[in-house]
Amino acid sequence: MRRRYATVFLMPELPEVETVVRGLRLVLPGRGIVAVRLGKTDFIDDPAALGEVLPGKRIVRIERIGKFIHLALAPAAAPALEPPVKSATRSAAEESDGNSESGINLMVHLGMTGRLSVREASEPAAPHTHGFFELDDGRELRYTDVRRFGRILLVPEPMMAAFRGQLGADALRISVADFRRQLAKRRARIKALLLDQRVFRGLGNIYADESLWQARIHPARLAAGLSGAELAGLRQAIGQVLRAAIRHRGSSISNFVDAEGNAGSYQQRHRAYGREGLPCFRCGTLIRRAIVAGRSSFFCPRCQRAPRAKRARSGKVRWPGARRKISARRNNRPPKNSRAGNKVTA
DNA sequence: CTCGATCCCTGGACGC
DNA sequence: TGCGTCCAGGGATCGA
């Protein structure tokens, strides 16, 4: 029997984060934060600072920076949504959008299992809820994260440029020229670069595979080996895949915030990810899975031609070093009789 | 600098 | 049924 990947966590990549952001925008701007309560804090950069800094702040706007959710905060006393009176020392633009020096930014990365939701304060908290941001309307912005692979940090406004600078351009906004510049001479596997948020930000494992399938590029190919046409096609595929995914979530925006976040059915649109052993939508060849850049990668072996080689007999291939055994990846565990190999082969 | 491997964490799937 | 093991993944970190 084929190994199944039925458990579908919502894995927040660019489209999911964008959807969350759009949902939060409906309810959060203008709200003040009254108090902060925290559960486990090992995923928070400076837990104490949250309680010290956030109360008394007002949420000015919500943006997406790659996979980060960016809540811009300003002192609650500052003018709210209308343009402020002109000040001698600060421009109106600075104050109106919270960009003044006193501004602070709450950055939330959902990791794999993170959720942000707005609930009535009286409502029981979902398990693994570790962040409660009490609002001035009797509700709470809550952060829930089973695995705590997420991250929460505060970035003072003067540091925001540096914060943004650590990340690459947004996957939806990067120019074709920049896209090529970032990838054309890199010797890493294209899949690894698509996942590297410093190259450009927003893609995760799922949409990287989907984009590569769409562009008919094997995940293990070296970026430097891609032709100009292939790079252009890949850039286009990324845009198409991401925009389609965002559109697909459109109808569930309003209840995304307070729902469990699985209302979307984007997984029904997958053409490669999670489809090992199922026929390719283009050519009918069975989709395969390999470990590339340490991540499961799904591809059509016919549409996406492998870089020089190595069909694995076990059915699983690993680049580089395809000869090495896949087992014992962690903790020096002794390789057990390769169960994975047995299972994967049809 | 560049790139790959490892580790973090948990619940669910699966083997026995 | 129950217990143990494996696995998923974003990103920080380390080492080659």
CSV table of C-alpha atoms (C1' of nucleotides) in Angstrom, one decimal:
chain,number,residue,atom,x,y,z
A,1,MET,CA,0.0,0.0,0.0
A,2,ARG,CA,1.1,3.4,-0.8
A,3,ARG,CA,2.4,5.6,1.9
A,4,ARG,CA,-0.3,8.1,2.6
A,5,TYR,CA,0.0,11.8,3.4
A,6,ALA,CA,-3.6,12.2,4.4
A,7,THR,CA,-2.9,14.3,7.5
A,8,VAL,CA,-3.2,17.7,6.1
A,9,PHE,CA,-2.2,20.3,8.5
A,10,LEU,CA,-2.7,23.7,7.3
A,11,MET,CA,0.8,24.5,6.3
A,12,PRO,CA,1.1,28.3,6.3
A,13,GLU,CA,2.9,29.4,3.2
A,14,LEU,CA,2.4,32.7,1.4
A,15,PRO,CA,-1.2,32.1,0.3
A,16,GLU,CA,-2.3,30.9,3.7
A,17,VAL,CA,-0.6,33.8,5.5
A,18,GLU,CA,-2.0,36.2,3.1
A,19,THR,CA,-5.5,34.8,3.8
A,20,VAL,CA,-4.9,35.1,7.5
A,21,VAL,CA,-3.8,38.7,7.1
A,22,ARG,CA,-6.8,39.6,5.1
A,23,GLY,CA,-9.0,38.1,7.7
A,24,LEU,CA,-7.3,39.9,10.5
A,25,ARG,CA,-7.6,43.2,8.7
A,26,LEU,CA,-11.3,43.0,8.9
A,27,VAL,CA,-11.3,43.1,12.7
A,28,LEU,CA,-8.1,44.2,14.2
A,29,PRO,CA,-7.1,47.7,12.9
A,30,GLY,CA,-7.9,50.3,15.5
A,31,ARG,CA,-8.1,47.9,18.3
A,32,GLY,CA,-6.1,48.5,21.4
A,33,ILE,CA,-4.2,45.8,23.3
A,34,VAL,CA,-5.1,45.8,27.0
A,35,ALA,CA,-3.0,43.0,28.4
A,36,VAL,CA,-0.9,40.0,27.4
A,37,ARG,CA,-0.9,36.5,28.8
A,38,LEU,CA,1.5,33.8,27.7
A,39,GLY,CA,1.7,30.1,28.0
A,40,LYS,CA,4.9,28.4,26.8
A,41,THR,CA,7.3,31.0,25.5
A,42,ASP,CA,10.2,29.1,24.0
A,43,PHE,CA,9.2,30.3,20.5
A,44,ILE,CA,9.0,33.9,21.6
A,45,ASP,CA,12.2,36.0,21.2
A,46,ASP,CA,11.6,38.1,24.3
A,47,PRO,CA,8.5,37.0,26.2
A,48,ALA,CA,8.9,39.6,28.9
A,49,ALA,CA,9.0,42.4,26.4
A,50,LEU,CA,5.5,41.5,25.1
A,51,GLY,CA,3.9,42.1,28.4
A,52,GLU,CA,5.9,45.3,29.0
A,53,VAL,CA,5.5,46.9,25.6
A,54,LEU,CA,2.2,45.8,24.1
A,55,PRO,CA,-0.4,46.9,26.6
A,56,GLY,CA,-1.5,50.4,25.8
A,57,LYS,CA,-0.6,50.0,22.1
A,58,ARG,CA,-3.1,50.2,19.3
A,59,ILE,CA,-3.0,48.0,16.2
A,60,VAL,CA,-2.6,50.3,13.3
A,61,ARG,CA,-2.3,48.0,10.3
A,62,ILE,CA,-1.6,44.4,9.3
A,63,GLU,CA,0.7,43.4,6.6
A,64,ARG,CA,2.4,40.3,5.3
A,65,ILE,CA,6.1,40.1,5.0
A,66,GLY,CA,6.9,36.8,3.4
A,67,LYS,CA,5.4,34.3,5.8
A,68,PHE,CA,5.5,36.8,8.7
A,69,ILE,CA,2.3,38.5,9.8
A,70,HIS,CA,3.2,42.0,10.7
A,71,LEU,CA,1.1,44.0,13.1
A,72,ALA,CA,2.1,47.6,13.2
A,73,LEU,CA,1.4,49.1,16.6
A,74,ALA,CA,1.4,52.7,17.9
A,75,PRO,CA,0.8,54.3,21.2
A,76,ALA,CA,-2.9,54.2,21.9
A,77,ALA,CA,-3.0,57.9,22.5
A,78,ALA,CA,-1.8,58.6,19.0
A,79,PRO,CA,-4.4,59.6,16.4
A,80,ALA,CA,-6.3,56.7,15.1
A,81,LEU,CA,-7.3,56.3,11.5
A,82,GLU,CA,-7.6,59.9,10.4
A,83,PRO,CA,-4.6,62.0,9.4
A,84,PRO,CA,-3.1,63.6,12.4
A,85,VAL,CA,-2.4,67.3,12.9
A,86,LYS,CA,0.8,68.3,11.4
A,87,SER,CA,3.7,68.2,13.8
A,88,ALA,CA,6.9,70.1,13.7
A,89,THR,CA,9.0,67.1,14.3
A,90,ARG,CA,7.2,64.3,12.6
A,91,SER,CA,5.6,64.1,9.2
A,92,ALA,CA,1.9,63.3,9.0
A,93,ALA,CA,2.7,60.2,7.0
A,94,GLU,CA,4.8,58.8,9.7
A,95,GLU,CA,2.3,59.2,12.4
A,96,SER,CA,-0.7,58.1,10.5
A,97,ASP,CA,0.7,54.7,9.6
A,98,GLY,CA,2.5,54.1,12.8
A,99,ASN,CA,5.9,54.6,11.3
A,100,SER,CA,7.1,57.0,13.9
A,101,GLU,CA,10.1,56.2,15.9
A,102,SER,CA,7.9,55.2,18.8
A,103,GLY,CA,6.1,52.6,16.7
A,104,ILE,CA,6.6,48.9,17.4
A,105,ASN,CA,5.9,45.9,15.3
A,106,LEU,CA,4.6,42.6,16.4
A,107,MET,CA,5.9,39.9,14.0
A,108,VAL,CA,4.2,36.5,14.0
A,109,HIS,CA,5.5,33.5,12.1
A,110,LEU,CA,3.1,30.6,12.0
A,111,GLY,CA,5.7,28.0,11.5
A,112,MET,CA,3.9,24.8,10.6
A,113,THR,CA,1.0,24.7,12.9
A,114,GLY,CA,0.6,28.2,14.1
A,115,ARG,CA,-2.8,29.9,14.1
A,116,LEU,CA,-4.0,33.4,14.9
A,117,SER,CA,-7.6,33.9,15.8
A,118,VAL,CA,-9.8,36.5,17.4
A,119,ARG,CA,-12.1,35.1,20.0
A,120,GLU,CA,-14.4,36.3,22.7
A,121,ALA,CA,-12.3,36.4,25.9
A,122,SER,CA,-14.9,34.2,27.6
A,123,GLU,CA,-14.4,31.4,25.1
A,124,PRO,CA,-12.3,28.5,26.2
A,125,ALA,CA,-8.9,28.4,24.7
A,126,ALA,CA,-8.0,25.8,22.2
A,127,PRO,CA,-5.3,23.4,23.3
A,128,HIS,CA,-1.8,24.6,22.7
A,129,THR,CA,-2.8,28.3,22.8
A,130,HIS,CA,0.2,30.1,24.1
A,131,GLY,CA,-0.5,33.7,23.4
A,132,PHE,CA,-3.5,35.8,24.5
A,133,PHE,CA,-3.6,39.4,23.5
A,134,GLU,CA,-6.5,41.0,25.2
A,135,LEU,CA,-8.2,43.6,23.1
A,136,ASP,CA,-10.2,46.7,24.2
A,137,ASP,CA,-13.5,45.2,22.9
A,138,GLY,CA,-13.7,42.2,25.1
A,139,ARG,CA,-12.1,39.9,22.6
A,140,GLU,CA,-8.7,38.3,22.4
A,141,LEU,CA,-6.2,37.8,19.7
A,142,ARG,CA,-4.9,34.3,20.3
A,143,TYR,CA,-1.9,32.4,19.1
A,144,THR,CA,-2.2,28.6,19.0
A,145,ASP,CA,0.7,26.4,17.9
A,146,VAL,CA,0.9,22.7,18.6
A,147,ARG,CA,4.5,22.2,17.6
A,148,ARG,CA,5.7,25.7,18.4
A,149,PHE,CA,7.7,25.9,15.3
A,150,GLY,CA,6.3,29.4,14.9
A,151,ARG,CA,8.0,32.6,16.2
A,152,ILE,CA,6.9,35.8,17.8
A,153,LEU,CA,9.1,38.8,18.1
A,154,LEU,CA,8.9,42.5,18.5
A,155,VAL,CA,10.7,44.8,16.1
A,156,PRO,CA,11.0,48.5,17.0
A,157,GLU,CA,10.2,50.7,14.0
A,158,PRO,CA,13.8,51.8,13.5
A,159,MET,CA,14.8,48.2,13.1
A,160,MET,CA,12.2,47.3,10.5
A,161,ALA,CA,14.4,48.2,7.5
A,162,ALA,CA,17.0,45.8,8.8
A,163,PHE,CA,14.4,43.1,9.5
A,164,ARG,CA,13.0,43.4,6.0
A,165,GLY,CA,16.6,43.4,4.7
A,166,GLN,CA,17.2,39.9,6.1
A,167,LEU,CA,14.6,38.5,3.8
A,168,GLY,CA,14.5,38.5,0.1
A,169,ALA,CA,11.9,40.1,-2.1
A,170,ASP,CA,8.3,38.8,-1.9
A,171,ALA,CA,7.6,35.8,-4.2
A,172,LEU,CA,4.6,37.7,-5.6
A,173,ARG,CA,6.5,40.9,-6.2
A,174,ILE,CA,10.0,39.9,-7.2
A,175,SER,CA,10.9,41.2,-10.7
A,176,VAL,CA,11.9,38.8,-13.4
A,177,ALA,CA,15.3,40.5,-13.5
A,178,ASP,CA,15.8,40.0,-9.8
A,179,PHE,CA,14.5,36.5,-9.9
A,180,ARG,CA,17.1,35.6,-12.5
A,181,ARG,CA,19.8,37.5,-10.7
A,182,GLN,CA,19.1,35.5,-7.6
A,183,LEU,CA,19.1,32.1,-9.2
A,184,ALA,CA,21.1,32.1,-12.4
A,185,LYS,CA,24.5,31.6,-10.9
A,186,ARG,CA,23.7,29.7,-7.8
A,187,ARG,CA,24.9,26.1,-7.6
A,188,ALA,CA,22.4,24.9,-5.1
A,189,ARG,CA,19.5,22.8,-6.1
A,190,ILE,CA,16.6,24.8,-7.3
A,191,LYS,CA,14.3,23.4,-4.7
A,192,ALA,CA,16.7,24.4,-1.9
A,193,LEU,CA,16.8,28.0,-3.2
A,194,LEU,CA,13.0,28.2,-3.6
A,195,LEU,CA,12.8,27.3,0.1
A,196,ASP,CA,15.5,29.8,1.1
A,197,GLN,CA,13.6,32.8,2.4
A,198,ARG,CA,16.7,35.0,1.8
A,199,VAL,CA,16.4,34.5,-1.9
A,200,PHE,CA,12.8,35.5,-2.1
A,201,ARG,CA,10.2,35.0,0.5
A,202,GLY,CA,6.9,33.2,0.7
A,203,LEU,CA,7.4,29.7,-0.8
A,204,GLY,CA,7.3,26.6,1.4
A,205,ASN,CA,7.6,23.0,0.5
A,206,ILE,CA,4.2,22.6,-1.0
A,207,TYR,CA,4.2,25.6,-3.3
A,208,ALA,CA,7.8,25.0,-4.3
A,209,ASP,CA,6.8,21.5,-5.5
A,210,GLU,CA,3.7,22.8,-7.2
A,211,SER,CA,5.6,25.6,-9.0
A,212,LEU,CA,8.3,23.2,-10.1
A,213,TRP,CA,5.8,20.8,-11.5
A,214,GLN,CA,4.0,23.6,-13.3
A,215,ALA,CA,7.3,24.7,-14.8
A,216,ARG,CA,8.4,21.1,-15.5
A,217,ILE,CA,11.6,21.5,-13.6
A,218,HIS,CA,13.1,18.7,-11.5
A,219,PRO,CA,13.6,19.8,-7.9
A,220,ALA,CA,17.2,18.5,-7.7
A,221,ARG,CA,18.4,20.5,-10.7
A,222,LEU,CA,21.1,23.1,-10.1
A,223,ALA,CA,19.8,26.6,-10.4
A,224,ALA,CA,22.8,27.5,-12.5
A,225,GLY,CA,21.9,24.8,-14.9
A,226,LEU,CA,18.5,26.2,-15.7
A,227,SER,CA,18.1,28.0,-19.0
A,228,GLY,CA,16.8,31.5,-19.2
A,229,ALA,CA,13.5,30.2,-20.5
A,230,GLU,CA,13.2,27.8,-17.7
A,231,LEU,CA,13.9,30.5,-15.1
A,232,ALA,CA,11.3,32.7,-16.8
A,233,GLY,CA,8.8,29.9,-16.8
A,234,LEU,CA,9.5,29.1,-13.2
A,235,ARG,CA,9.0,32.7,-12.2
A,236,GLN,CA,5.7,32.7,-14.0
A,237,ALA,CA,4.6,29.4,-12.5
A,238,ILE,CA,5.3,30.6,-9.0
A,239,GLY,CA,3.1,33.6,-9.6
A,240,GLN,CA,0.3,31.5,-11.1
A,241,VAL,CA,0.4,28.9,-8.4
A,242,LEU,CA,0.4,31.5,-5.5
A,243,ARG,CA,-2.3,33.7,-7.0
A,244,ALA,CA,-4.5,30.7,-7.7
A,245,ALA,CA,-4.0,29.5,-4.1
A,246,ILE,CA,-4.9,32.9,-2.7
A,247,ARG,CA,-8.0,33.2,-4.9
A,248,HIS,CA,-9.0,29.8,-3.8
A,249,ARG,CA,-9.1,30.9,-0.2
A,250,GLY,CA,-11.0,34.0,-1.1
A,251,SER,CA,-14.4,32.7,-0.1
A,252,SER,CA,-13.3,31.6,3.4
A,253,ILE,CA,-11.6,34.8,4.4
A,254,SER,CA,-14.2,36.0,6.8
A,255,ASN,CA,-14.4,32.9,8.9
A,256,PHE,CA,-10.7,32.1,8.6
A,257,VAL,CA,-9.9,34.2,11.6
A,258,ASP,CA,-12.1,32.5,13.9
A,259,ALA,CA,-12.3,29.1,12.3
A,260,GLU,CA,-9.7,26.5,12.7
A,261,GLY,CA,-8.2,27.6,9.4
A,262,ASN,CA,-8.9,24.5,7.4
A,263,ALA,CA,-11.8,25.9,5.5
A,264,GLY,CA,-9.8,26.2,2.4
A,265,SER,CA,-9.6,23.3,0.0
A,266,TYR,CA,-6.4,24.3,-1.7
A,267,GLN,CA,-5.1,20.8,-1.3
A,268,GLN,CA,-7.5,19.6,-3.9
A,269,ARG,CA,-5.6,21.7,-6.4
A,270,HIS,CA,-2.2,20.0,-5.7
A,271,ARG,CA,-0.6,18.6,-8.8
A,272,ALA,CA,2.5,17.2,-7.3
A,273,TYR,CA,2.7,17.6,-3.5
A,274,GLY,CA,1.5,14.6,-1.6
A,275,ARG,CA,0.6,12.7,-4.8
A,276,GLU,CA,3.2,10.0,-4.7
A,277,GLY,CA,2.1,7.1,-6.7
A,278,LEU,CA,-0.8,8.9,-8.3
A,279,PRO,CA,-0.8,9.8,-12.1
A,280,CYS,CA,0.6,13.1,-13.2
A,281,PHE,CA,-2.2,15.4,-14.4
A,282,ARG,CA,-0.3,16.1,-17.6
A,283,CYS,CA,1.1,12.7,-18.7
A,284,GLY,CA,-0.2,10.1,-16.4
A,285,THR,CA,3.2,8.9,-15.2
A,286,LEU,CA,3.2,8.1,-11.5
A,287,ILE,CA,4.3,11.0,-9.3
A,288,ARG,CA,7.4,10.2,-7.3
A,289,ARG,CA,8.9,11.4,-4.1
A,290,ALA,CA,12.5,12.1,-3.3
A,291,ILE,CA,14.4,13.9,-0.5
A,292,VAL,CA,15.8,17.1,-1.9
A,293,ALA,CA,17.3,19.7,0.3
A,294,GLY,CA,16.2,17.6,3.3
A,295,ARG,CA,12.6,17.9,2.3
A,296,SER,CA,10.1,15.6,0.7
A,297,SER,CA,9.8,16.6,-2.9
A,298,PHE,CA,7.1,15.4,-5.3
A,299,PHE,CA,7.6,15.4,-9.0
A,300,CYS,CA,6.7,13.8,-12.2
A,301,PRO,CA,9.7,11.8,-13.4
A,302,ARG,CA,8.7,12.3,-17.0
A,303,CYS,CA,7.6,15.9,-17.1
A,304,GLN,CA,10.4,17.0,-14.8
A,305,ARG,CA,13.6,15.4,-16.0
A,306,ALA,CA,16.1,14.5,-13.4
A,307,PRO,CA,19.6,15.9,-13.4
A,308,ARG,CA,22.0,13.3,-14.7
A,309,ALA,CA,20.8,10.2,-13.2
A,310,LYS,CA,20.3,7.9,-10.5
A,311,ARG,CA,17.1,6.2,-10.5
A,312,ALA,CA,16.9,4.6,-7.2
A,313,ARG,CA,15.9,1.0,-7.1
A,314,SER,CA,14.2,1.4,-3.8
A,315,GLY,CA,11.9,3.9,-5.3
A,316,LYS,CA,13.3,6.7,-3.3
A,317,VAL,CA,16.0,9.0,-4.5
A,318,ARG,CA,18.0,11.4,-2.6
A,319,TRP,CA,20.1,14.2,-3.9
A,320,PRO,CA,22.9,14.6,-3.5
A,321,GLY,CA,24.5,11.3,-2.6
A,322,ALA,CA,21.7,9.2,-3.9
A,323,ARG,CA,23.6,6.1,-2.9
A,324,ARG,CA,23.5,6.8,0.8
A,325,LYS,CA,20.8,5.1,2.7
A,326,ILE,CA,17.9,7.2,3.7
A,327,SER,CA,17.4,5.6,7.0
A,328,ALA,CA,19.2,6.8,10.1
A,329,ARG,CA,18.7,10.4,9.3
A,330,ARG,CA,18.3,11.4,12.8
A,331,ASN,CA,20.0,10.7,16.1
A,332,ASN,CA,22.3,8.1,14.8
A,333,ARG,CA,19.5,5.6,14.9
A,334,PRO,CA,20.6,2.3,13.5
A,335,PRO,CA,19.2,1.7,10.1
A,336,LYS,CA,16.3,-0.6,10.4
A,337,ASN,CA,15.2,-2.9,7.7
A,338,SER,CA,14.2,-0.3,5.1
A,339,ARG,CA,10.6,-0.1,5.7
A,340,ALA,CA,10.3,3.1,3.8
A,341,GLY,CA,11.7,1.5,0.7
A,342,ASN,CA,9.3,-1.3,0.8
A,343,LYS,CA,6.4,0.8,1.3
A,344,VAL,CA,7.1,3.3,-1.4
A,345,THR,CA,7.5,0.9,-4.2
A,346,ALA,CA,4.3,0.2,-5.9
B,1,DC,C1',30.6,32.7,1.3
B,2,DT,C1',28.0,28.6,0.1
B,3,DC,C1',25.6,24.6,0.9
B,4,DG,C1',24.1,20.4,3.3
B,5,DA,C1',22.9,18.1,7.6
B,6,DT,C1',20.9,18.2,12.1
B,7,DC,C1',17.8,19.6,15.5
B,8,DC,C1',13.7,21.6,17.5
B,9,DC,C1',8.5,19.8,18.6
B,10,DT,C1',4.1,17.2,18.7
B,11,DG,C1',0.3,14.3,17.2
B,12,DG,C1',-1.1,11.0,14.1
B,13,DA,C1',0.0,7.0,11.3
B,14,DC,C1',1.6,2.7,11.3
B,15,DG,C1',4.1,-1.8,12.7
B,16,DC,C1',3.9,-5.4,15.7
C,1,DT,C1',-6.0,-2.6,22.2
C,2,DG,C1',-1.7,-0.8,23.3
C,3,DC,C1',2.8,0.6,22.9
C,4,DG,C1',6.9,2.1,20.4
C,5,DT,C1',8.7,4.2,16.3
C,6,DC,C1',8.7,7.2,12.5
C,7,DC,C1',7.5,11.2,10.2
C,8,DA,C1',6.1,16.0,8.6
C,9,DG,C1',8.2,20.8,8.1
C,10,DG,C1',10.4,26.3,8.7
C,11,DG,C1',14.2,27.9,10.1
C,12,DA,C1',18.3,28.4,13.3
C,13,DT,C1',22.7,26.7,13.7
C,14,DC,C1',26.8,24.2,12.8
C,15,DG,C1',30.4,22.3,10.1
C,16,DA,C1',32.7,21.2,5.8
